[in-house]
Short mmCIF file of C-alpha atoms in Angstrom, two decimals:
data_model
loop_
_atom_site.label_atom_id
_atom_site.label_comp_id
_atom_site.label_asym_id
_atom_site.label_seq_id
_atom_site.Cartn_x
_atom_site.Cartn_y
_atom_site.Cartn_z
CA MET A 1050 0.00 0.00 0.00
CA LYS A 1051 2.98 2.31 0.48
CA SER A 1052 3.57 2.05 -3.26
CA PHE A 1053 -0.11 2.91 -3.81
CA PHE A 1054 0.21 6.22 -1.90
CA LEU A 1055 3.60 6.95 -3.51
CA THR A 1056 2.21 6.38 -6.99
CA ALA A 1057 -0.76 8.62 -6.25
CA ALA A 1058 1.57 11.37 -5.04
CA VAL A 1059 3.71 11.18 -8.18
CA LEU A 1060 0.64 11.28 -10.42
CA LEU A 1061 -0.69 14.36 -8.65
CA ILE A 1062 2.62 16.16 -9.05
CA VAL A 1063 3.06 15.16 -12.70
CA VAL A 1064 -0.41 16.16 -13.85
CA SER A 1065 -0.15 19.46 -11.99
CA GLY A 1066 2.73 20.43 -14.25
CA PHE A 1067 0.31 20.72 -17.15
CA ALA A 1068 -2.00 23.16 -15.31
CA GLN A 1069 -2.36 26.60 -16.90
CA GLY A 1070 -3.59 30.01 -15.77
CA THR A 1071 -3.54 31.81 -12.45
CA LEU A 1072 -5.42 31.52 -9.18
CA PRO A 1073 -5.08 33.37 -5.87
CA SER A 1074 -3.52 31.09 -3.31
CA ILE A 1075 -5.80 29.14 -1.00
CA SER A 1076 -5.16 29.12 2.74
CA MET A 1077 -6.54 27.34 5.77
CA TYR A 1078 -10.10 28.24 6.62
CA ASN A 1079 -11.09 30.06 9.79
CA TYR A 1080 -14.31 30.49 11.70
CA ARG A 1081 -15.52 33.50 9.72
CA ASP A 1082 -15.12 31.66 6.42
CA ILE A 1083 -17.20 28.71 7.63
CA ARG A 1084 -19.77 31.08 9.09
CA ALA A 1085 -20.23 32.80 5.75
CA LEU A 1086 -21.19 29.51 4.08
CA TYR A 1087 -24.19 29.10 6.38
CA LEU A 1088 -25.34 32.67 5.74
CA ASP A 1089 -25.12 32.34 1.96
CA SER A 1090 -28.48 32.32 0.15
CA VAL A 1091 -27.22 29.26 -1.76
CA ASN A 1092 -27.31 25.93 0.07
CA ARG A 1093 -23.61 25.06 0.27
CA HIS A 1094 -21.93 21.73 0.99
CA THR A 1095 -20.80 22.46 4.56
CA SER A 1096 -20.55 19.00 6.12
CA LEU A 1097 -17.25 17.84 4.66
CA GLY A 1098 -14.02 19.55 5.76
CA ASN A 1099 -11.62 20.93 4.98
CA ILE A 1100 -12.87 24.17 3.47
CA LEU A 1101 -10.24 26.09 1.50
CA ARG A 1102 -10.45 29.78 0.83
CA GLU A 1103 -8.72 32.24 -1.44
CA ASP A 1104 -5.93 34.32 0.06
CA THR A 1105 -6.58 37.65 -1.59
CA LEU A 1106 -3.93 40.27 -2.02
CA THR A 1107 -3.72 42.61 0.96
CA GLU A 1108 -4.08 46.28 0.07
CA ARG A 1109 -0.63 47.77 -0.21
CA SER A 1110 0.40 49.71 2.86
CA GLU A 1111 3.02 52.40 3.32
CA ARG A 1112 3.87 50.90 6.71
CA LYS A 1113 7.36 49.56 7.33
CA TRP A 1114 8.26 45.95 6.55
CA LEU A 1115 8.19 44.77 10.18
CA TYR A 1116 4.74 46.23 10.80
CA ARG A 1117 3.31 44.65 7.64
CA LYS A 1118 4.73 41.23 8.49
CA LEU A 1119 3.46 41.31 12.05
CA PHE A 1120 -0.04 42.62 11.37
CA LEU A 1121 -0.96 42.47 7.68
CA GLU A 1122 0.95 39.93 5.60
CA HIS A 1123 2.53 36.49 5.52
CA LEU A 1124 6.21 36.36 6.42
CA VAL A 1125 6.99 35.25 2.85
CA GLU A 1126 4.66 36.15 -0.02
CA ILE A 1127 5.51 35.17 -3.59
CA ARG A 1128 2.76 36.10 -6.04
CA GLN A 1129 3.28 35.30 -9.70
CA ASP A 1130 0.99 34.82 -12.69
CA ASP A 1131 1.33 31.05 -12.66
CA PHE A 1132 2.03 30.25 -8.99
CA ASN A 1133 1.79 31.60 -5.44
CA VAL A 1134 3.70 30.61 -2.31
CA PHE A 1135 3.14 31.79 1.27
CA ALA A 1136 5.18 30.82 4.31
CA ASP A 1137 4.99 31.69 7.99
CA LEU A 1138 6.79 30.90 11.21
CA ILE A 1139 4.18 29.84 13.74
CA GLY A 1140 4.17 29.32 17.47
CA ASP A 1141 2.09 28.80 20.54
CA PHE A 1142 3.58 30.34 23.67
CA ASN A 1143 1.34 30.37 26.70
CA VAL A 1144 1.67 30.06 30.44
CA GLY A 1145 -0.88 29.57 33.16
CA ARG A 1146 -1.82 28.03 36.44
CA SER A 1147 -3.86 25.01 37.50
CA ASN A 1148 -5.21 24.58 41.01
CA ALA A 1149 -5.00 20.76 40.85
CA GLY A 1150 -3.35 19.26 43.92
CA ASN A 1151 -1.20 21.93 45.52
CA GLY A 1152 -1.28 23.92 42.29
CA LYS A 1153 0.95 23.65 39.25
CA THR A 1154 2.23 25.89 36.49
CA VAL A 1155 1.12 24.87 33.00
CA TRP A 1156 2.74 26.08 29.81
CA THR A 1157 3.15 25.36 26.12
CA ASN A 1158 6.15 26.16 23.93
CA THR A 1159 5.40 25.40 20.27
CA ARG A 1160 7.56 26.41 17.32
CA GLY A 1161 6.81 25.56 13.75
CA ALA A 1162 6.46 26.59 10.16
CA HIS A 1163 3.62 26.57 7.66
CA VAL A 1164 3.83 26.82 3.87
CA GLN A 1165 1.01 26.86 1.35
CA GLY A 1166 0.55 27.75 -2.28
CA ASN A 1167 -0.74 26.88 -5.70
CA ILE A 1168 0.72 26.05 -9.09
CA GLY A 1169 -1.56 27.20 -11.85
CA ARG A 1170 -5.30 26.98 -11.37
CA LYS A 1171 -5.54 23.32 -10.48
CA PHE A 1172 -2.86 22.35 -7.96
CA TYR A 1173 -2.79 23.39 -4.30
CA PHE A 1174 -0.43 22.33 -1.53
CA GLU A 1175 0.24 23.04 2.12
CA SER A 1176 2.40 21.66 4.90
CA SER A 1177 3.10 22.48 8.52
CA PHE A 1178 5.48 21.23 11.19
CA TYR A 1179 5.26 21.69 14.96
CA GLU A 1180 7.85 21.01 17.67
CA ASN A 1181 6.40 21.19 21.17
CA GLN A 1182 7.26 21.14 24.82
CA ALA A 1183 4.46 21.45 27.34
CA LYS A 1184 3.39 20.96 30.91
CA MET A 1185 -0.27 19.98 30.89
CA PRO A 1186 -3.20 20.27 33.32
CA ALA A 1187 -3.72 17.33 35.67
CA TYR A 1188 -6.58 15.76 33.72
CA ILE A 1189 -4.46 15.69 30.54
CA ASP A 1190 -1.75 13.97 32.60
CA SER A 1191 -4.34 11.33 33.53
CA PHE A 1192 -5.31 10.95 29.87
CA TRP A 1193 -1.67 10.41 28.95
CA LEU A 1194 -1.21 7.81 31.69
CA LYS A 1195 -4.11 5.81 30.24
CA HIS A 1196 -3.60 6.33 26.49
CA ARG A 1197 0.09 7.37 26.21
CA VAL A 1198 -0.72 10.19 23.77
CA ILE A 1199 -1.39 13.94 23.91
CA PRO A 1200 -4.92 14.59 22.56
CA GLY A 1201 -4.68 15.11 18.82
CA GLN A 1202 -0.91 15.46 18.86
CA GLY A 1203 0.52 11.99 19.15
CA GLU A 1204 2.94 10.22 21.45
CA PRO A 1205 5.38 12.35 23.48
CA LYS A 1206 9.00 11.45 24.00
CA GLY A 1207 8.64 11.83 27.74
CA GLY A 1208 5.94 12.03 30.37
CA ASP A 1209 7.86 11.83 33.61
CA GLY A 1210 5.84 14.56 35.30
CA LYS A 1211 8.26 17.32 34.33
CA TYR A 1212 7.04 18.10 30.83
CA TYR A 1213 6.09 16.50 27.50
CA ASP A 1214 8.16 16.71 24.33
CA TYR A 1215 6.34 15.90 21.09
CA ALA A 1216 6.10 16.83 17.42
CA TYR A 1217 3.58 16.44 14.62
CA VAL A 1218 3.17 17.37 10.97
CA ASN A 1219 0.31 17.97 8.54
CA ALA A 1220 0.52 17.99 4.75
CA LEU A 1221 -1.85 18.13 1.81
CA MET A 1222 -1.73 18.16 -1.99
CA GLN A 1223 -4.87 18.75 -3.99
CA TYR A 1224 -5.32 18.51 -7.73
CA SER A 1225 -8.54 19.63 -9.44
CA PRO A 1226 -8.53 18.54 -13.09
CA SER A 1227 -11.99 20.08 -13.50
CA ARG A 1228 -14.60 21.88 -11.43
CA HIS A 1229 -16.31 18.52 -10.98
CA LEU A 1230 -13.39 16.59 -9.45
CA ASP A 1231 -10.85 17.07 -6.62
CA LEU A 1232 -8.04 14.60 -5.83
CA THR A 1233 -6.45 15.04 -2.42
CA LEU A 1234 -3.43 13.26 -0.94
CA GLY A 1235 -2.93 14.22 2.67
CA TYR A 1236 -1.39 13.53 6.03
CA GLY A 1237 -3.77 15.03 8.55
CA THR A 1238 -7.36 14.68 9.76
CA ASN A 1239 -10.86 14.87 8.30
CA PHE A 1240 -14.29 15.88 9.58
CA ILE A 1241 -17.81 14.98 8.45
CA GLY A 1242 -20.80 16.92 9.75
CA ASP A 1243 -22.12 20.37 10.60
CA GLY A 1244 -21.71 20.11 14.36
CA TYR A 1245 -19.03 20.93 16.87
CA ARG A 1246 -18.62 17.18 17.33
CA SER A 1247 -18.93 14.49 14.70
CA MET A 1248 -20.31 11.07 15.52
CA ILE A 1249 -19.20 9.90 12.05
CA LEU A 1250 -15.62 11.09 11.49
CA SER A 1251 -13.94 13.76 13.59
CA ASP A 1252 -10.71 15.78 13.49
CA ILE A 1253 -9.77 15.12 17.12
CA ASN A 1254 -7.03 12.68 16.09
CA PHE A 1255 -3.35 12.62 15.37
CA SER A 1256 -2.50 12.89 11.66
CA TYR A 1257 -2.85 9.90 9.33
CA PRO A 1258 -2.20 9.34 5.59
CA TYR A 1259 -5.23 9.37 3.30
CA LEU A 1260 -6.27 9.58 -0.33
CA LYS A 1261 -9.56 11.37 -1.00
CA VAL A 1262 -11.51 11.72 -4.24
CA THR A 1263 -14.40 14.21 -4.31
CA ALA A 1264 -16.84 14.61 -7.18
CA ASN A 1265 -19.15 17.63 -7.47
CA LEU A 1266 -22.16 17.04 -9.71
CA GLY A 1267 -24.74 19.80 -9.43
CA ASN A 1268 -26.37 19.56 -6.02
CA VAL A 1269 -24.57 16.33 -5.18
CA GLN A 1270 -21.10 16.00 -3.67
CA TYR A 1271 -19.65 12.49 -3.40
CA THR A 1272 -16.44 11.56 -1.59
CA SER A 1273 -14.44 8.34 -1.34
CA MET A 1274 -11.48 8.17 1.05
CA TRP A 1275 -8.93 5.48 1.89
CA ALA A 1276 -6.78 5.89 4.99
CA GLN A 1277 -4.19 4.09 7.10
CA PHE A 1278 -4.41 4.19 10.90
CA MET A 1279 -2.15 3.19 13.80
CA ASP A 1280 -3.00 0.71 16.54
CA LEU A 1281 -0.84 1.51 19.57
CA LYS A 1282 -2.61 -0.97 21.84
CA SER A 1283 -1.61 -4.13 19.96
CA LEU A 1284 1.87 -5.55 19.75
CA THR A 1285 3.66 -6.00 16.44
CA PHE A 1286 2.84 -9.28 14.76
CA GLY A 1287 5.96 -11.40 14.59
CA GLN A 1288 9.68 -10.82 14.72
CA ALA A 1289 9.98 -10.20 10.97
CA TYR A 1290 7.96 -7.02 11.27
CA GLU A 1291 9.48 -5.58 14.46
CA ASP A 1292 11.15 -2.71 12.60
CA ILE A 1293 7.95 -1.32 11.10
CA GLY A 1294 6.72 0.15 14.38
CA TYR A 1295 3.14 -0.02 15.55
CA LEU A 1296 0.55 -2.22 13.93
CA LYS A 1297 -1.38 -0.62 11.12
CA LYS A 1298 -5.02 -0.88 10.15
CA TRP A 1299 -6.99 0.46 7.22
CA GLY A 1300 -10.19 2.33 6.61
CA VAL A 1301 -12.39 3.17 3.63
CA PHE A 1302 -15.07 5.87 3.82
CA HIS A 1303 -17.82 7.01 1.46
CA TYR A 1304 -19.94 10.10 1.93
CA LEU A 1305 -22.71 11.41 -0.35
CA ASP A 1306 -24.03 14.92 0.38
CA TRP A 1307 -27.19 16.01 -1.48
CA ASN A 1308 -28.53 19.56 -1.34
CA VAL A 1309 -32.18 18.68 -1.90
CA ASN A 1310 -33.29 22.30 -2.12
CA LYS A 1311 -32.29 25.72 -0.75
CA ARG A 1312 -33.01 24.62 2.81
CA LEU A 1313 -32.46 20.88 3.12
CA SER A 1314 -29.32 18.74 2.79
CA ILE A 1315 -29.12 14.98 3.34
CA GLY A 1316 -25.95 12.90 3.57
CA LEU A 1317 -25.29 9.15 3.51
CA PHE A 1318 -22.14 7.61 4.95
CA ASP A 1319 -20.47 4.24 5.26
CA ALA A 1320 -17.09 2.97 6.45
CA VAL A 1321 -15.16 -0.24 6.98
CA ILE A 1322 -12.14 -0.66 9.28
CA TRP A 1323 -9.97 -3.74 8.78
CA PRO A 1324 -6.71 -5.01 10.32
CA ASP A 1325 -3.32 -5.07 8.65
CA ALA A 1326 -2.85 -8.67 9.83
CA ASP A 1327 -5.24 -11.56 10.21
CA SER A 1328 -5.95 -13.47 13.42
CA ALA A 1329 -3.08 -15.86 12.69
CA GLY A 1330 -0.59 -13.00 12.42
CA ARG A 1331 -0.28 -13.14 8.63
CA LYS A 1332 0.11 -9.72 7.01
CA ARG A 1333 -3.06 -8.74 5.15
CA GLY A 1334 -2.24 -5.21 4.06
CA PHE A 1335 -4.54 -3.12 1.93
CA ASP A 1336 -7.58 -5.12 0.85
CA TRP A 1337 -8.26 -4.31 -2.80
CA SER A 1338 -11.85 -5.50 -2.40
CA TYR A 1339 -12.45 -2.08 -0.85
CA ILE A 1340 -11.11 -0.05 -3.77
CA ASN A 1341 -14.71 0.10 -5.03
CA PRO A 1342 -15.70 3.80 -4.80
CA VAL A 1343 -19.45 3.09 -4.67
CA ILE A 1344 -21.25 3.75 -1.38
CA PHE A 1345 -22.60 1.00 0.92
CA LEU A 1346 -19.81 -1.50 1.37
CA ARG A 1347 -21.52 -3.98 3.64
CA PRO A 1348 -22.16 -6.42 0.74
CA ALA A 1349 -18.49 -6.14 -0.31
CA GLU A 1350 -17.35 -6.69 3.26
CA HIS A 1351 -19.55 -9.78 3.52
CA SER A 1352 -18.55 -11.14 0.10
CA VAL A 1353 -14.86 -11.46 1.01
CA GLY A 1354 -15.79 -13.64 3.97
CA SER A 1355 -14.52 -11.10 6.50
CA SER A 1356 -15.90 -9.85 9.75
CA ASP A 1357 -14.38 -6.38 9.43
CA ASN A 1358 -15.91 -3.49 11.33
CA ALA A 1359 -18.55 -1.87 9.09
CA MET A 1360 -20.61 1.22 9.90
CA MET A 1361 -23.34 3.24 8.21
CA GLY A 1362 -24.66 6.70 8.91
CA MET A 1363 -26.78 9.62 7.82
CA THR A 1364 -26.55 13.39 8.19
CA ALA A 1365 -29.13 16.13 7.69
CA LYS A 1366 -29.11 19.92 7.68
CA TYR A 1367 -32.11 22.22 7.42
CA LYS A 1368 -32.12 26.01 7.28
CA LEU A 1369 -35.08 26.95 9.48
CA TRP A 1370 -34.60 30.67 8.86
CA PRO A 1371 -31.93 32.62 6.94
CA LYS A 1372 -29.66 32.71 10.00
CA VAL A 1373 -30.76 29.58 11.88
CA THR A 1374 -29.72 26.06 10.84
CA ALA A 1375 -30.64 22.74 12.42
CA TYR A 1376 -28.46 19.67 11.86
CA GLY A 1377 -28.12 16.08 12.96
CA GLN A 1378 -26.44 12.71 12.52
CA VAL A 1379 -27.27 9.04 13.04
CA VAL A 1380 -24.67 6.26 13.08
CA LEU A 1381 -25.44 2.53 13.00
CA ASP A 1382 -22.48 0.41 14.05
CA GLU A 1383 -24.35 -2.86 14.44
CA PHE A 1384 -28.04 -3.58 14.88
CA ARG A 1385 -30.91 -5.98 14.30
CA ILE A 1386 -34.35 -4.63 13.51
CA LYS A 1387 -36.00 -7.16 15.83
CA GLU A 1388 -33.71 -6.28 18.75
CA MET A 1389 -33.86 -2.54 18.05
CA PHE A 1390 -37.54 -2.22 18.90
CA ASN A 1391 -38.11 -4.89 21.55
CA GLY A 1392 -36.84 -2.59 24.32
CA GLU A 1393 -34.66 -5.25 25.96
CA GLY A 1394 -31.34 -3.42 25.56
CA TRP A 1395 -29.47 -5.91 23.42
CA TRP A 1396 -25.75 -5.14 23.54
CA GLY A 1397 -25.43 -5.21 19.74
CA ASN A 1398 -27.80 -2.25 19.27
CA LYS A 1399 -24.81 0.00 18.76
CA TRP A 1400 -25.77 3.43 17.52
CA ALA A 1401 -24.91 7.09 18.02
CA THR A 1402 -26.83 10.27 17.31
CA GLN A 1403 -26.48 14.04 17.20
CA LEU A 1404 -28.94 16.93 17.12
CA GLY A 1405 -27.90 20.57 17.01
CA LEU A 1406 -28.84 24.15 16.19
CA LYS A 1407 -26.75 27.09 14.96
CA ALA A 1408 -27.98 30.67 15.16
CA PHE A 1409 -26.06 33.61 13.69
CA ASP A 1410 -26.26 37.36 14.45
CA LEU A 1411 -28.42 36.66 17.48
CA PHE A 1412 -30.72 39.51 18.60
CA LYS A 1413 -29.66 41.32 15.40
CA VAL A 1414 -26.13 41.77 16.75
CA ASP A 1415 -23.60 41.26 13.96
CA GLY A 1416 -21.12 38.57 14.90
CA LEU A 1417 -23.01 37.18 17.91
CA ASP A 1418 -23.55 33.45 17.35
CA LEU A 1419 -24.98 30.63 19.43
CA GLN A 1420 -24.77 26.85 19.03
CA GLY A 1421 -26.50 24.12 21.00
CA GLU A 1422 -25.79 20.43 20.51
CA PHE A 1423 -26.76 17.05 21.93
CA ASN A 1424 -24.69 13.91 21.33
CA ALA A 1425 -25.23 10.34 22.51
CA ALA A 1426 -23.73 6.91 21.89
CA ARG A 1427 -24.97 3.52 23.07
CA PRO A 1428 -22.63 1.20 25.00
CA TYR A 1429 -20.06 -0.65 22.84
CA THR A 1430 -20.55 1.64 19.81
CA TYR A 1431 -17.27 2.00 17.84
CA SER A 1432 -15.70 -0.95 19.73
CA PHE A 1433 -14.71 -4.32 18.28
CA ARG A 1434 -13.37 -7.70 19.34
CA ASN A 1435 -9.89 -6.16 19.40
CA THR A 1436 -8.19 -2.85 18.77
CA GLN A 1437 -7.21 -3.91 15.24
CA GLY A 1438 -10.82 -3.39 14.19
CA ASN A 1439 -12.17 -0.73 16.51
CA TYR A 1440 -13.08 2.73 15.22
CA ALA A 1441 -9.93 4.45 16.47
CA HIS A 1442 -6.51 5.77 15.51
CA TYR A 1443 -3.46 6.43 17.66
CA ASN A 1444 -5.32 5.61 20.90
CA GLN A 1445 -8.17 8.03 20.24
CA SER A 1446 -11.64 7.50 18.83
CA LEU A 1447 -12.21 8.47 15.20
CA ALA A 1448 -15.53 9.96 16.32
CA HIS A 1449 -16.17 11.35 19.82
CA PRO A 1450 -13.50 11.92 22.53
CA LEU A 1451 -15.73 10.31 25.20
CA GLY A 1452 -15.82 7.01 23.32
CA ALA A 1453 -19.30 5.54 23.84
CA ASN A 1454 -21.93 4.96 26.55
CA PHE A 1455 -22.61 8.68 27.11
CA ASN A 1456 -24.99 11.61 26.75
CA GLU A 1457 -23.56 15.07 26.12
CA PHE A 1458 -24.99 18.59 25.96
CA ILE A 1459 -22.91 21.46 24.56
CA GLY A 1460 -23.60 25.18 24.44
CA ILE A 1461 -21.27 27.60 22.62
CA ALA A 1462 -21.59 31.39 22.36
CA SER A 1463 -19.14 33.48 20.33
CA TYR A 1464 -18.78 37.09 19.32
CA GLY A 1465 -16.41 38.62 16.80
CA HIS A 1466 -15.89 42.30 16.07
CA LYS A 1467 -13.07 43.44 13.82
CA ARG A 1468 -10.00 41.75 15.34
CA TRP A 1469 -11.58 40.92 18.70
CA PHE A 1470 -13.04 37.48 19.31
CA ALA A 1471 -14.73 36.14 22.47
CA ARG A 1472 -15.99 32.62 23.05
CA ALA A 1473 -17.72 30.76 25.89
CA GLN A 1474 -18.50 27.04 26.02
CA VAL A 1475 -20.24 24.77 28.52
CA ASN A 1476 -20.36 20.96 28.28
CA TYR A 1477 -22.36 18.63 30.47
CA SER A 1478 -21.85 14.88 30.01
CA ASN A 1479 -22.91 11.76 31.84
CA TYR A 1480 -21.38 8.38 31.14
CA GLY A 1481 -20.65 5.01 32.70
CA LEU A 1482 -17.05 4.06 33.47
CA ASP A 1483 -15.79 0.53 33.98
CA ARG A 1484 -15.53 -0.68 37.57
CA ASN A 1485 -12.64 -3.07 36.84
CA ASN A 1486 -10.47 -4.25 33.97
CA ASP A 1487 -12.21 -7.58 33.53
CA VAL A 1488 -15.61 -6.26 32.43
CA SER A 1489 -16.55 -3.65 29.84
CA TYR A 1490 -19.62 -1.48 30.39
CA GLY A 1491 -19.19 -0.08 26.90
CA GLN A 1492 -17.54 3.34 27.35
CA ASP A 1493 -13.94 2.35 26.63
CA ILE A 1494 -13.87 1.51 22.91
CA PHE A 1495 -10.38 -0.01 23.31
CA LYS A 1496 -11.82 -2.87 25.34
CA SER A 1497 -13.23 -5.88 23.53
CA TYR A 1498 -17.01 -5.98 23.41
CA GLU A 1499 -16.63 -9.66 24.27
CA LEU A 1500 -15.96 -8.47 27.85
CA ARG A 1501 -19.53 -7.15 28.06
CA LEU A 1502 -21.41 -7.71 31.31
CA SER A 1503 -24.62 -9.08 29.76
CA GLU A 1504 -26.41 -9.69 26.48
CA TYR A 1505 -29.48 -7.65 27.42
CA GLY A 1506 -30.38 -4.78 29.72
CA ASN A 1507 -27.67 -2.46 28.39
CA THR A 1508 -28.45 1.25 28.69
CA ILE A 1509 -26.55 4.50 28.22
CA GLY A 1510 -24.74 5.41 31.45
CA GLN A 1511 -24.42 1.86 32.78
CA GLY A 1512 -21.39 1.17 34.96
CA LEU A 1513 -19.87 3.73 37.32
CA LYS A 1514 -22.22 6.65 36.70
CA THR A 1515 -20.13 9.77 36.17
CA ASP A 1516 -21.00 13.42 35.56
CA LEU A 1517 -18.65 15.82 33.77
CA ILE A 1518 -18.96 19.61 33.67
CA TYR A 1519 -16.54 21.46 31.43
CA ALA A 1520 -16.79 25.25 31.11
CA THR A 1521 -14.32 27.52 29.34
CA GLY A 1522 -14.16 31.11 28.20
CA SER A 1523 -11.57 32.91 26.09
CA LEU A 1524 -10.87 36.41 24.80
CA ALA A 1525 -8.52 36.99 21.88
CA TYR A 1526 -7.18 39.85 19.82
CA VAL A 1527 -6.02 38.82 16.34
CA LEU A 1528 -2.74 40.52 15.50
CA ASN A 1529 -2.45 39.05 12.00
CA PRO A 1530 -5.40 37.28 10.36
CA LYS A 1531 -3.20 35.88 7.57
CA TYR A 1532 -1.72 33.26 9.90
CA ASN A 1533 -4.05 33.63 12.90
CA LEU A 1534 -1.51 35.29 15.20
CA ARG A 1535 -3.35 36.38 18.33
CA LEU A 1536 -3.09 37.29 21.98
CA GLU A 1537 -5.43 35.07 23.97
CA ALA A 1538 -6.49 34.59 27.58
CA SER A 1539 -8.67 31.71 28.78
CA LEU A 1540 -10.22 30.35 31.97
CA THR A 1541 -11.37 26.71 32.20
CA HIS A 1542 -13.24 24.80 34.90
CA ARG A 1543 -13.50 21.00 34.79
CA GLN A 1544 -15.29 18.77 37.29
CA GLU A 1545 -15.69 14.99 37.04
CA THR A 1546 -17.84 13.38 39.73
CA ASN A 1547 -18.98 9.88 40.66
CA SER A 1548 -19.39 7.77 43.80
CA LEU A 1549 -15.66 6.97 43.98
CA PHE A 1550 -13.96 10.31 43.26
CA ILE A 1551 -14.36 14.01 42.55
CA ASN A 1552 -11.80 15.59 40.22
CA LYS A 1553 -11.89 19.38 40.07
CA GLU A 1554 -9.53 21.64 38.18
CA LEU A 1555 -9.48 25.37 37.42
CA ILE A 1556 -7.00 26.49 34.77
CA PHE A 1557 -6.00 30.00 33.70
CA GLN A 1558 -3.80 30.57 30.64
CA PHE A 1559 -2.47 33.53 28.69
CA GLY A 1560 -0.31 33.57 25.62
CA LEU A 1561 0.67 34.45 22.07
CA ARG A 1562 -0.80 31.84 19.73
CA THR A 1563 -0.77 30.83 16.08
CA THR A 1564 -2.79 27.73 15.29
CA PHE A 1565 -4.20 26.34 12.05
CA ARG A 1566 -6.21 23.53 13.66
CA GLN A 1567 -8.32 23.03 16.74
CA PHE A 1568 -7.41 20.78 19.64
CA TYR A 1569 -10.16 19.20 21.71
CA TYR A 1570 -9.40 19.20 25.42
CA ASP A 1571 -13.06 19.33 26.46
CA PHE A 1572 -13.55 15.83 27.82
#
């Protein structure tokens, strides 16, 4: 499969050499760009990230070079008739205080670089690299002790209680031979849905390699994606493969998004996750049975005699009013019609759902937005017999950070005016934790569902009933919108409560930040 990705990369580069014409460079999207798509009178395809936008030429200023680079422009800007290149040094320098235990200082020191550009009208590329040292809040330390990774940022070199040292990269090449077709080769994350969370495919993960083909045909957008994931929980399979690192697994995803009319959009989704090695330890690799780009793979998965982990899902979006949009998702991991409606709580009724609402310019105040969202997942959803087939990558779920067996309510309010941006968020979740390592109550998707407590009587929240309150507020001033350089202060309260423990933490942070992606610490 390595040769498959390498060949695809070469083809993208070769065909891009024949592209003609000019196009303003495209840069990473930000909140205001996404917001504009929902306010457009045309029903846009908003449920499939990433959204790329044109980087228009900044009006020439008589200011000195240093002022322009700090507040108006990219560090390097090369604009030509047939290509554009933009490069920036990026960083995240913040310091704060947590009241956990006897109190601790928390800080992040991130240095990196980001480059993006286009060649002709049809080829776009971007890449970023981050080197990090950080001392995290106590609950992130607990997450690392359990999963051995920093949320969304991979495995650190050290976690001895002093600080973490870790690095990660993102990269993307996109070739558009016509307005109807986009070919993307990337190393990063993907997101499907209109919500803050996605119960289908989320961007909470560490980067992974993928090949994505997207076709745009009128009101229909259709995407096929093949990806390779890492399984850190399993050991390598045999001495001959010890040098290849962690076990791999594969995934294929299909998503069809149909704008039915100016208000309604409906999406259909399916996915299959399969192991890189079979149960006997023989290397399986990429299964070419799944190269089929047509949606609904369950028949293909069954025809090869496999028991790979297949899922199906549906999304919907409806514009209630010009500035109010409702959205939702349903995911079916495994189910039987008979068991679904008999009310006996069969363990295999594995499903997840989402329902949300976005309102823009609330009370006729420009830039004041509100979002409310409910998410839920039945016990054992996204899990499998082993971690080689569960719906996860690099010790994190490919969907929701809480795994399964939970209910969650989220409220987000934000306000932007010129270069000021304020945001407040409150999460309330209830879920059931495992009481010991020998039995799974269905929240930990890295445990085999064969460790389930019972066949019937399974309900959301079973196990050690736990409540989580997460509230955070931030205020930022954007110094340079070209690469999202901003001064930001935040205050976060987290409280996790059950009959065995109460974990409380209050965290204040202030810093100078430049980020091109969002990290999800709200769990």
